[in-house]
Coordinates of N, CA and C in Angstrom, one line a residue:
M155 N 198.0 126.0 116.4 CA 196.5 126.0 116.1 C 196.2 127.5 115.8
N156 N 195.4 127.7 114.8 CA 195.0 129.0 114.4 C 193.9 129.5 115.3
T157 N 194.0 130.5 116.1 CA 193.0 131.0 117.0 C 192.3 132.2 116.5
A158 N 192.6 132.6 115.2 CA 191.9 133.8 114.7 C 190.4 133.6 114.7
G159 N 189.7 134.6 115.2 CA 188.3 134.6 115.3 C 187.8 134.0 116.6
V160 N 188.7 133.2 117.3 CA 188.3 132.6 118.6 C 188.4 133.7 119.7
I161 N 189.6 134.4 119.7 CA 189.8 135.4 120.7 C 189.5 136.7 120.0
E162 N 188.6 137.5 120.4 CA 188.2 138.7 119.8 C 189.1 139.9 120.3
G163 N 190.3 139.9 119.7 CA 191.3 140.9 120.1 C 192.3 140.4 121.0
R164 N 193.4 141.1 121.2 CA 194.5 140.7 122.1 C 194.8 141.8 123.1
S165 N 194.0 142.8 123.3 CA 194.4 143.8 124.2 C 193.1 144.3 124.9
G166 N 193.3 145.0 126.1 CA 192.2 145.6 126.8 C 191.2 144.6 127.2
A167 N 189.9 145.1 127.2 CA 188.8 144.3 127.6 C 188.5 143.1 126.7
A168 N 189.0 143.2 125.5 CA 188.7 142.1 124.6 C 189.5 140.8 125.0
Q169 N 190.5 141.0 125.9 CA 191.2 139.8 126.4 C 190.4 139.1 127.5
S170 N 189.4 139.8 128.0 CA 188.7 139.2 129.2 C 188.0 137.9 128.8
W171 N 187.5 137.2 129.8 CA 186.8 136.0 129.5 C 185.6 136.2 128.7
S172 N 185.0 137.3 128.8 CA 183.8 137.6 128.0 C 184.1 137.8 126.6
G173 N 185.3 138.0 126.2 CA 185.7 138.1 124.8 C 186.1 136.8 124.1
I174 N 186.0 135.7 124.8 CA 186.4 134.4 124.3 C 185.1 133.7 123.8
N175 N 185.2 133.2 122.6 CA 184.2 132.4 122.0 C 184.3 131.0 122.4
W176 N 183.7 130.7 123.6 CA 183.8 129.4 124.2 C 183.3 128.2 123.4
P177 N 182.2 128.3 122.7 CA 181.7 127.2 121.9 C 182.7 126.8 120.8
R178 N 183.4 127.9 120.2 CA 184.4 127.6 119.2 C 185.6 126.9 119.8
I179 N 186.0 127.4 121.0 CA 187.1 126.8 121.7 C 186.8 125.3 122.0
E180 N 185.6 125.0 122.5 CA 185.3 123.7 122.8 C 185.3 122.8 121.6
R181 N 184.8 123.3 120.5 CA 184.8 122.5 119.2 C 186.2 122.2 118.8
S182 N 187.1 123.2 118.9 CA 188.5 123.0 118.5 C 189.1 121.9 119.3
V183 N 188.9 121.9 120.6 CA 189.5 120.8 121.5 C 188.8 119.5 121.2
S184 N 187.5 119.5 121.0 CA 186.8 118.2 120.8 C 187.3 117.6 119.5
R185 N 187.6 118.3 118.5 CA 188.1 117.8 117.2 C 189.4 117.0 117.4
L186 N 190.3 117.7 118.2 CA 191.6 117.0 118.5 C 191.4 115.8 119.4
Q187 N 190.5 115.8 120.3 CA 190.2 114.7 121.2 C 189.6 113.5 120.3
A188 N 188.8 113.8 119.4 CA 188.2 112.8 118.5 C 189.3 112.1 117.7
R189 N 190.3 112.9 117.2 CA 191.4 112.3 116.5 C 192.3 111.4 117.4
I190 N 192.4 111.8 118.7 CA 193.1 110.9 119.6 C 192.4 109.6 119.8
V191 N 191.0 109.7 120.0 CA 190.2 108.5 120.1 C 190.4 107.5 118.9
K192 N 190.3 108.1 117.7 CA 190.4 107.4 116.5 C 191.8 106.7 116.4
A193 N 192.8 107.4 116.7 CA 194.2 106.8 116.7 C 194.3 105.7 117.7
G194 N 193.8 105.9 118.9 CA 193.9 104.9 119.9 C 193.1 103.6 119.6
K195 N 191.9 103.8 119.0 CA 191.2 102.6 118.6 C 191.9 101.8 117.5
A196 N 192.7 102.5 116.7 CA 193.4 101.9 115.6 C 194.8 101.3 116.1
G197 N 195.1 101.6 117.4 CA 196.4 101.1 117.9 C 197.6 101.9 117.4
R198 N 197.3 103.1 116.9 CA 198.4 104.0 116.5 C 198.9 104.8 117.7
W199 N 199.6 104.2 118.6 CA 200.0 104.9 119.8 C 201.0 106.0 119.7
H200 N 201.9 105.9 118.7 CA 202.8 107.0 118.4 C 202.0 108.2 118.0
Q201 N 201.0 108.0 117.1 CA 200.1 109.2 116.7 C 199.4 109.7 117.9
V202 N 198.9 108.8 118.8 CA 198.2 109.3 120.0 C 199.1 110.3 120.8
R203 N 200.3 109.9 121.0 CA 201.2 110.7 121.8 C 201.5 112.0 121.1
S204 N 201.6 112.0 119.8 CA 201.8 113.2 119.0 C 200.6 114.2 119.1
L205 N 199.4 113.6 119.0 CA 198.2 114.4 119.1 C 198.0 115.0 120.5
Q206 N 198.4 114.2 121.5 CA 198.3 114.7 122.9 C 199.3 115.9 123.1
R207 N 200.5 115.8 122.5 CA 201.4 116.9 122.6 C 200.8 118.2 121.9
L208 N 200.2 117.9 120.7 CA 199.6 119.0 120.0 C 198.5 119.7 120.8
L209 N 197.7 118.9 121.5 CA 196.6 119.4 122.2 C 197.1 120.2 123.4
R210 N 198.1 119.7 124.1 CA 198.7 120.5 125.2 C 199.3 121.8 124.8
K211 N 199.7 121.9 123.6 CA 200.3 123.2 123.1 C 199.2 124.2 122.6
S212 N 198.0 123.7 122.4 CA 197.0 124.6 121.8 C 196.5 125.6 122.8
L213 N 196.3 126.8 122.3 CA 195.7 127.8 123.2 C 194.3 127.5 123.6
A214 N 193.5 126.9 122.7 CA 192.2 126.5 123.1 C 192.1 125.6 124.3
A215 N 193.0 124.6 124.3 CA 193.0 123.6 125.5 C 193.5 124.4 126.7
K216 N 194.4 125.2 126.6 CA 194.9 126.0 127.8 C 193.8 126.8 128.4
L217 N 193.0 127.5 127.5 CA 191.9 128.3 128.0 C 190.9 127.5 128.7
L218 N 190.6 126.3 128.1 CA 189.6 125.4 128.8 C 190.1 124.9 130.1
A219 N 191.4 124.6 130.2 CA 191.9 124.1 131.5 C 191.8 125.2 132.5
V220 N 192.1 126.4 132.2 CA 192.0 127.5 133.2 C 190.6 127.7 133.6
R221 N 189.7 127.7 132.6 CA 188.2 127.9 132.9 C 187.7 126.8 133.9
R222 N 188.2 125.6 133.7 CA 187.7 124.5 134.6 C 188.1 124.8 136.0
V223 N 189.4 125.2 136.2 CA 189.9 125.4 137.5 C 189.3 126.6 138.2
T224 N 189.0 127.6 137.4 CA 188.4 128.9 138.0 C 186.9 128.9 138.0
S225 N 186.3 127.8 137.7 CA 184.8 127.8 137.7 C 184.2 126.7 138.5
N226 N 185.0 125.7 139.0 CA 184.5 124.6 139.7 C 184.3 124.9 141.2
R227 N 184.0 123.9 142.0 CA 183.7 124.2 143.4 C 184.9 124.6 144.2
G228 N 186.1 124.3 143.7 CA 187.3 124.7 144.4 C 187.9 125.9 143.9
K229 N 187.2 126.8 143.2 CA 187.7 127.9 142.5 C 188.3 129.0 143.5
S230 N 187.8 128.9 144.8 CA 188.2 129.9 145.8 C 189.2 129.3 146.7
T231 N 189.6 128.0 146.5 CA 190.6 127.3 147.4 C 192.0 127.5 146.8
A232 N 192.9 128.0 147.7 CA 194.2 128.2 147.2 C 195.1 127.1 147.7
G233 N 196.3 126.9 147.1 CA 197.3 126.0 147.5 C 198.2 126.7 148.5
I234 N 199.5 126.2 148.6 CA 200.4 126.8 149.6 C 200.8 128.2 149.3
D235 N 200.6 128.6 148.0 CA 201.1 130.0 147.7 C 200.0 131.0 148.0
G236 N 198.8 130.6 148.3 CA 197.7 131.5 148.7 C 197.1 132.2 147.5
I237 N 197.5 131.9 146.3 CA 197.0 132.6 145.1 C 195.7 132.0 144.5
V238 N 194.8 132.8 144.3 CA 193.5 132.4 143.6 C 193.3 133.2 142.4
L239 N 193.1 132.6 141.3 CA 192.9 133.2 140.0 C 191.5 133.8 139.9
K240 N 191.4 135.1 140.1 CA 190.1 135.7 140.1 C 189.8 136.6 138.9
T241 N 190.7 137.5 138.5 CA 190.4 138.4 137.5 C 190.6 137.8 136.1
P242 N 190.0 138.4 135.1 CA 190.2 137.9 133.7 C 191.7 138.0 133.3
G243 N 192.4 139.1 133.8 CA 193.8 139.2 133.5 C 194.6 138.1 134.1
D244 N 194.3 137.7 135.3 CA 195.0 136.6 136.0 C 194.8 135.3 135.2
K245 N 193.6 135.0 134.8 CA 193.2 133.8 134.0 C 193.9 133.8 132.7
W246 N 193.9 134.9 132.0 CA 194.5 135.0 130.7 C 196.0 134.7 130.8
L247 N 196.7 135.4 131.7 CA 198.1 135.2 131.9 C 198.4 133.8 132.3
Q248 N 197.6 133.1 133.1 CA 197.9 131.8 133.5 C 197.8 130.8 132.3
A249 N 196.8 131.1 131.4 CA 196.7 130.2 130.2 C 197.9 130.3 129.4
L250 N 198.5 131.5 129.2 CA 199.6 131.7 128.4 C 200.9 131.0 129.0
Q251 N 200.9 130.8 130.3 CA 202.1 130.2 130.9 C 202.0 128.7 131.0
L252 N 200.9 128.1 130.6 CA 200.8 126.6 130.7 C 201.7 125.9 129.7
N253 N 202.2 124.7 130.2 CA 202.9 123.8 129.3 C 204.3 124.3 128.9
R254 N 204.9 125.1 129.8 CA 206.2 125.6 129.6 C 207.3 124.5 129.8
N255 N 208.4 124.6 129.1 CA 209.4 123.6 129.3 C 210.1 123.6 130.7
D256 N 210.1 124.8 131.3 CA 210.7 124.9 132.6 C 209.7 124.8 133.8
Y257 N 208.5 124.2 133.5 CA 207.5 124.1 134.5 C 207.9 123.1 135.6
R258 N 207.7 123.5 136.9 CA 207.9 122.6 138.0 C 206.8 122.9 139.0
P259 N 206.1 121.8 139.5 CA 205.0 122.0 140.4 C 205.5 122.4 141.8
Q260 N 204.6 123.0 142.6 CA 204.9 123.3 144.0 C 204.3 122.1 144.8
P261 N 204.8 122.0 146.1 CA 204.2 121.0 147.0 C 202.7 121.2 147.2
L262 N 202.0 120.2 147.7 CA 200.6 120.2 147.9 C 200.4 120.8 149.3
R263 N 199.2 121.4 149.5 CA 198.7 121.8 150.8 C 197.9 120.7 151.5
R264 N 198.3 120.2 152.6 CA 197.7 119.0 153.2 C 196.5 119.6 154.1
I265 N 195.3 119.1 153.8 CA 194.2 119.3 154.7 C 193.5 118.0 155.0
Y266 N 192.6 118.0 156.0 CA 191.9 116.8 156.3 C 190.4 117.1 156.4
I267 N 189.6 116.2 155.9 CA 188.1 116.3 155.9 C 187.6 115.1 156.7
P268 N 186.5 115.3 157.5 CA 186.0 114.2 158.3 C 185.3 113.1 157.5
K269 N 185.4 111.8 157.9 CA 184.7 110.7 157.3 C 183.5 110.3 158.1
K270 N 182.6 109.5 157.6 CA 181.5 109.1 158.3 C 181.8 108.2 159.5
N271 N 182.9 107.5 159.5 CA 183.3 106.6 160.6 C 184.1 107.3 161.7
G272 N 184.2 108.7 161.6 CA 184.8 109.4 162.6 C 186.3 109.7 162.3
K273 N 186.9 109.0 161.3 CA 188.2 109.2 160.9 C 188.3 110.4 160.0
R274 N 189.5 110.8 159.6 CA 189.7 111.9 158.6 C 190.4 111.4 157.4
R275 N 190.0 112.0 156.3 CA 190.6 111.7 155.0 C 191.6 112.8 154.6
A276 N 192.8 112.5 154.3 CA 193.8 113.5 153.9 C 193.7 113.9 152.4
L277 N 193.7 115.1 152.2 CA 193.6 115.7 150.8 C 194.9 116.5 150.6
G278 N 195.4 116.4 149.3 CA 196.5 117.2 148.9 C 196.0 118.2 147.9
I279 N 196.1 119.5 148.2 CA 195.6 120.6 147.4 C 196.7 121.2 146.6
P280 N 196.8 121.1 145.3 CA 197.8 121.8 144.5 C 197.5 123.2 144.4
V281 N 198.5 124.0 144.1 CA 198.3 125.4 143.9 C 197.4 125.5 142.6
Q282 N 196.8 126.7 142.4 CA 195.9 126.7 141.2 C 196.6 126.6 139.9
A283 N 197.8 127.1 139.8 CA 198.6 127.0 138.6 C 198.9 125.5 138.3
D284 N 199.1 124.7 139.3 CA 199.4 123.3 139.0 C 198.1 122.6 138.7
R285 N 196.9 123.1 139.3 CA 195.6 122.5 138.9 C 195.3 122.8 137.4
C286 N 195.7 123.9 136.9 CA 195.5 124.3 135.5 C 196.4 123.4 134.6
E287 N 197.6 123.1 135.1 CA 198.5 122.2 134.3 C 197.9 120.8 134.3
Q288 N 197.4 120.3 135.4 CA 196.8 119.0 135.4 C 195.5 119.0 134.6
A289 N 194.7 120.0 134.6 CA 193.5 120.1 133.8 C 193.8 120.0 132.3
L290 N 194.9 120.7 131.9 CA 195.4 120.6 130.5 C 195.8 119.2 130.1
D291 N 196.6 118.5 131.0 CA 196.9 117.2 130.7 C 195.7 116.2 130.6
L292 N 194.7 116.5 131.5 CA 193.5 115.7 131.5 C 192.8 115.8 130.2
L293 N 192.8 116.9 129.6 CA 192.1 117.0 128.3 C 192.7 116.1 127.2
A294 N 194.0 115.8 127.4 CA 194.7 114.9 126.5 C 194.6 113.5 126.9
L295 N 194.5 113.3 128.2 CA 194.4 111.9 128.8 C 193.0 111.3 128.6
D296 N 192.0 112.1 128.9 CA 190.6 111.6 128.9 C 190.2 110.8 127.6
P297 N 190.5 111.2 126.4 CA 190.1 110.5 125.3 C 190.7 109.0 125.3
V298 N 191.9 108.9 125.8 CA 192.6 107.6 125.8 C 192.0 106.8 127.0
S299 N 191.9 107.4 128.1 CA 191.4 106.6 129.3 C 190.0 106.1 129.1
E300 N 189.2 107.0 128.5 CA 187.8 106.6 128.2 C 187.7 105.4 127.2
T301 N 188.6 105.4 126.2 CA 188.6 104.4 125.2 C 189.0 103.0 125.8
L302 N 189.9 103.1 126.8 CA 190.5 101.9 127.4 C 189.7 101.4 128.7
A303 N 188.8 102.3 129.2 CA 188.2 102.0 130.5 C 187.3 100.8 130.5
D304 N 187.2 100.2 131.7 CA 186.3 99.1 131.9 C 184.9 99.5 131.7
P305 N 184.1 98.8 130.8 CA 182.7 99.2 130.6 C 181.8 99.2 131.8
C306 N 182.3 98.4 132.8 CA 181.5 98.3 134.1 C 181.9 99.4 135.1
S307 N 182.8 100.3 134.8 CA 183.3 101.3 135.7 C 182.5 102.5 135.6
Y308 N 182.0 103.1 136.7 CA 181.2 104.3 136.7 C 181.7 105.4 137.5
G309 N 182.6 105.2 138.4 CA 183.1 106.3 139.3 C 184.0 107.2 138.6
F310 N 183.9 108.5 138.8 CA 184.8 109.5 138.2 C 184.9 109.4 136.7
R311 N 183.7 109.1 136.0 CA 183.7 108.9 134.6 C 182.8 110.0 134.0
K312 N 183.2 110.6 132.8 CA 182.5 111.6 132.2 C 181.2 111.0 131.6
R313 N 180.1 111.8 131.8 CA 178.8 111.4 131.3 C 178.3 110.0 131.9
R314 N 178.8 109.7 133.1 CA 178.3 108.5 133.8 C 177.9 109.0 135.2
S315 N 176.9 108.3 135.8 CA 176.4 108.7 137.1 C 176.1 107.5 137.9
P316 N 175.8 107.7 139.2 CA 175.3 106.6 140.1 C 174.1 105.9 139.5
Q317 N 173.2 106.7 138.9 CA 172.0 106.1 138.3 C 172.3 105.1 137.2
D318 N 173.4 105.4 136.5 CA 173.8 104.4 135.4 C 174.2 103.1 136.1
A319 N 175.0 103.2 137.2 CA 175.5 102.0 137.8 C 174.3 101.3 138.4
M320 N 173.3 102.0 139.0 CA 172.1 101.3 139.6 C 171.4 100.6 138.5
A321 N 171.2 101.2 137.3 CA 170.5 100.5 136.2 C 171.3 99.3 135.8
R322 N 172.6 99.3 135.7 CA 173.4 98.2 135.4 C 173.2 97.0 136.4
C323 N 173.2 97.4 137.6 CA 173.0 96.4 138.7 C 171.6 95.8 138.6
F324 N 170.6 96.6 138.3 CA 169.2 96.1 138.2 C 169.1 95.1 137.0
N325 N 169.7 95.5 135.9 CA 169.7 94.6 134.7 C 170.4 93.3 134.9
G326 N 171.5 93.4 135.8 CA 172.2 92.2 136.0 C 171.7 91.3 137.1
L327 N 170.7 91.8 137.9 CA 170.1 91.0 139.0 C 168.6 90.7 138.9
A328 N 168.0 91.4 137.9 CA 166.5 91.3 137.9 C 166.0 89.9 137.5
S329 N 166.7 89.2 136.7 CA 166.2 87.9 136.2 C 166.5 86.8 137.3
R330 N 165.6 85.8 137.3 CA 165.8 84.7 138.3 C 167.1 83.9 138.0
S331 N 167.5 84.0 136.8 CA 168.7 83.2 136.4 C 170.0 84.0 136.8
N332 N 169.9 85.2 137.2 CA 171.1 86.0 137.5 C 171.6 85.6 138.9
A333 N 172.8 86.2 139.2 CA 173.4 86.0 140.5 C 172.5 86.4 141.6
A334 N 172.6 85.6 142.7 CA 171.7 85.8 143.9 C 172.4 86.7 144.9
W335 N 173.7 87.0 144.8 CA 174.4 87.7 145.8 C 175.2 88.9 145.1
V336 N 175.4 89.9 145.9 CA 176.2 91.1 145.5 C 177.4 91.2 146.5
L337 N 178.6 91.3 145.9 CA 179.7 91.4 146.8 C 180.2 92.9 146.8
E338 N 180.2 93.4 148.0 CA 180.6 94.8 148.1 C 182.0 94.8 148.8
G339 N 182.9 95.6 148.2 CA 184.3 95.7 148.7 C 184.8 97.1 148.7
D340 N 185.9 97.3 149.4 CA 186.5 98.6 149.5 C 188.0 98.4 149.6
I341 N 188.7 99.1 148.7 CA 190.1 99.0 148.7 C 190.7 100.0 149.7
R342 N 191.3 99.5 150.8 CA 191.8 100.4 151.8 C 192.9 101.3 151.3
A343 N 192.7 102.6 151.6 CA 193.7 103.7 151.3 C 194.1 103.5 149.8
C344 N 193.1 103.4 148.9 CA 193.4 103.1 147.5 C 194.3 104.1 146.9
F345 N 193.9 105.4 147.0 CA 194.7 106.5 146.4 C 196.1 106.5 147.0
D346 N 196.2 106.2 148.3 CA 197.5 106.3 149.0 C 198.5 105.2 148.7
E347 N 198.1 104.1 148.1 CA 198.9 102.9 148.0 C 199.4 102.6 146.6
F348 N 198.9 103.3 145.6 CA 199.3 103.0 144.2 C 200.9 103.1 144.1
S349 N 201.4 102.2 143.3 CA 202.8 102.3 143.0 C 203.1 103.4 142.0
Q350 N 203.9 104.4 142.4 CA 204.1 105.5 141.5 C 204.9 105.1 140.3
D351 N 205.8 104.2 140.4 CA 206.5 103.7 139.2 C 205.5 103.1 138.2
W352 N 204.6 102.3 138.7 CA 203.6 101.7 137.8 C 202.8 102.7 137.1
L353 N 202.3 103.7 137.9 CA 201.5 104.8 137.3 C 202.2 105.5 136.2
I354 N 203.5 105.8 136.5 CA 204.3 106.6 135.5 C 204.5 105.8 134.2
H355 N 204.7 104.5 134.3 CA 205.0 103.7 133.1 C 203.7 103.2 132.4
N356 N 202.6 103.3 133.0 CA 201.4 102.7 132.5 C 200.2 103.7 132.2
T357 N 200.3 104.9 132.7 CA 199.3 105.9 132.4 C 199.6 106.6 131.1
P358 N 198.6 106.6 130.2 CA 198.9 107.1 128.8 C 198.9 108.7 128.8
T359 N 199.8 109.2 129.5 CA 200.0 110.7 129.5 C 201.5 111.0 129.6
D360 N 201.9 112.2 129.6 CA 203.3 112.6 129.6 C 203.9 112.1 130.9
P361 N 204.8 111.1 130.9 CA 205.4 110.5 132.1 C 206.2 111.5 133.0
S362 N 206.9 112.4 132.4 CA 207.7 113.3 133.1 C 206.9 114.3 134.0
R363 N 205.8 114.8 133.4 CA 204.9 115.7 134.1 C 204.1 114.9 135.2
L364 N 203.7 113.7 134.9 CA 203.0 112.9 135.9 C 204.0 112.6 137.1
R365 N 205.2 112.3 136.8 CA 206.2 112.0 137.8 C 206.3 113.2 138.8
M366 N 206.4 114.4 138.2 CA 206.6 115.6 139.0 C 205.4 115.8 139.9
W367 N 204.2 115.5 139.5 CA 203.0 115.7 140.3 C 203.0 114.7 141.4
L368 N 203.3 113.5 141.1 CA 203.2 112.4 142.1 C 204.3 112.6 143.2
Q369 N 205.4 113.2 142.8 CA 206.5 113.3 143.8 C 206.8 114.7 144.3
A370 N 205.7 115.5 144.1 CA 205.9 117.0 144.6 C 206.0 117.1 146.1
G371 N 205.5 116.1 146.8 CA 205.5 116.3 148.3 C 204.3 117.1 148.8
F372 N 204.2 117.2 150.1 CA 203.1 118.1 150.7 C 203.7 118.8 151.9
M373 N 203.0 120.0 152.1 CA 203.4 120.8 153.3 C 202.4 120.6 154.4
E374 N 203.0 120.3 155.6 CA 202.2 120.2 156.8 C 203.0 120.7 158.0
D375 N 202.4 121.6 158.8 CA 203.1 122.2 159.9 C 204.4 122.8 159.5
N376 N 204.4 123.5 158.3 CA 205.6 124.2 157.8 C 206.7 123.2 157.5
H377 N 206.4 122.0 157.3 CA 207.5 121.0 156.9 C 207.1 120.3 155.6
L378 N 208.1 120.1 154.7 CA 207.9 119.4 153.5 C 208.0 117.9 153.7
H379 N 207.0 117.2 153.3 CA 207.0 115.8 153.4 C 207.0 115.1 152.0
P380 N 207.9 114.2 151.8 CA 208.0 113.5 150.5 C 206.7 112.7 150.2
T381 N 206.4 112.5 149.0 CA 205.3 111.5 148.6 C 206.0 110.5 147.7
E382 N 206.2 109.3 148.3 CA 206.9 108.2 147.7 C 206.0 107.2 147.1
K383 N 204.7 107.2 147.4 CA 203.8 106.3 146.8 C 202.4 106.9 146.8
G384 N 201.5 106.4 145.9 CA 200.2 106.9 145.8 C 200.0 108.1 145.0
T385 N 198.8 108.6 144.8 CA 198.5 109.8 144.1 C 197.6 110.6 145.0
A386 N 197.8 111.9 145.1 CA 197.1 112.7 146.1 C 195.6 112.9 145.7
Q387 N 194.7 112.7 146.7 CA 193.3 113.0 146.6 C 193.2 114.5 146.7
G388 N 192.8 115.1 145.6 CA 192.7 116.6 145.6 C 193.2 117.1 144.3
G389 N 194.0 116.3 143.6 CA 194.5 116.7 142.3 C 193.4 116.5 141.2
I390 N 193.3 117.3 140.2 CA 192.3 117.2 139.2 C 192.5 115.9 138.4
I391 N 193.8 115.5 138.1 CA 194.0 114.4 137.3 C 194.0 113.0 138.1
S392 N 194.0 113.1 139.4 CA 194.1 111.9 140.2 C 193.0 110.9 140.0
P393 N 191.7 111.3 140.0 CA 190.7 110.2 139.8 C 190.8 109.5 138.5
T394 N 191.2 110.2 137.4 CA 191.4 109.5 136.1 C 192.6 108.6 136.1
V395 N 193.6 109.0 136.8 CA 194.8 108.1 136.9 C 194.5 106.9 137.7
A396 N 193.7 107.0 138.8 CA 193.3 105.9 139.6 C 192.4 105.0 138.8
N397 N 191.5 105.5 138.0 CA 190.6 104.7 137.2 C 191.4 103.9 136.1
S398 N 192.4 104.5 135.6 CA 193.2 103.9 134.6 C 193.9 102.7 135.2
T399 N 194.4 102.9 136.5 CA 195.1 101.8 137.2 C 194.1 100.6 137.5
L400 N 192.9 100.9 138.0 CA 192.0 99.9 138.3 C 191.5 99.1 137.1
S401 N 191.4 99.8 136.0 CA 190.9 99.2 134.7 C 191.9 98.2 134.2
D402 N 193.2 98.5 134.4 CA 194.3 97.6 134.0 C 194.5 96.5 134.9

């Protein structure tokens, strides 16, 4: 992808985040994502995969992936390596290192957060470099997953909110002829129990990279523990992978 004019220079202060034309970067990625959506709706899955590879190779997508990781609520949270991408130089270098053929993820950092019922939820925190890799793949996965998603699904969806779900429920229940009961359910340990083989073979993303993330293991009490099933809560790509599974 031609990035001339997008990055104002390649040295010194011009390489800083302030020297990046973000609106142009976003338009460049959006155009590729629109092509992925169009190919998916037409059933041209070979073209979808080719366009996904093209997007993962683009500098624009790599920059957006790093910006997402370094500007969200977890921007100060490190993985097992203790590294946090803070300076413009760190971010720029990380973007240039994404999608390398020799990429291998590091194990997750296991932490626990309290639940309302007094129990604790286990989270797996990837190192920031791995979060950037996942954010890059998510840019290629989102156009497909959104095209295939259940129209009644609202959790972890772009441009959807609880208010949208509430409106859907109201419209479905307001009339006297509508259902009189609402069934509420909860899938126990949903993220923890997914079949990894099923995820790898049915998620419309690079299967080799997804396999590495799913099987990276986690560190707890200085010991490496294997992850043989499920997908870690804490990974950027995990909610979309879970939604893809539930939609199918």
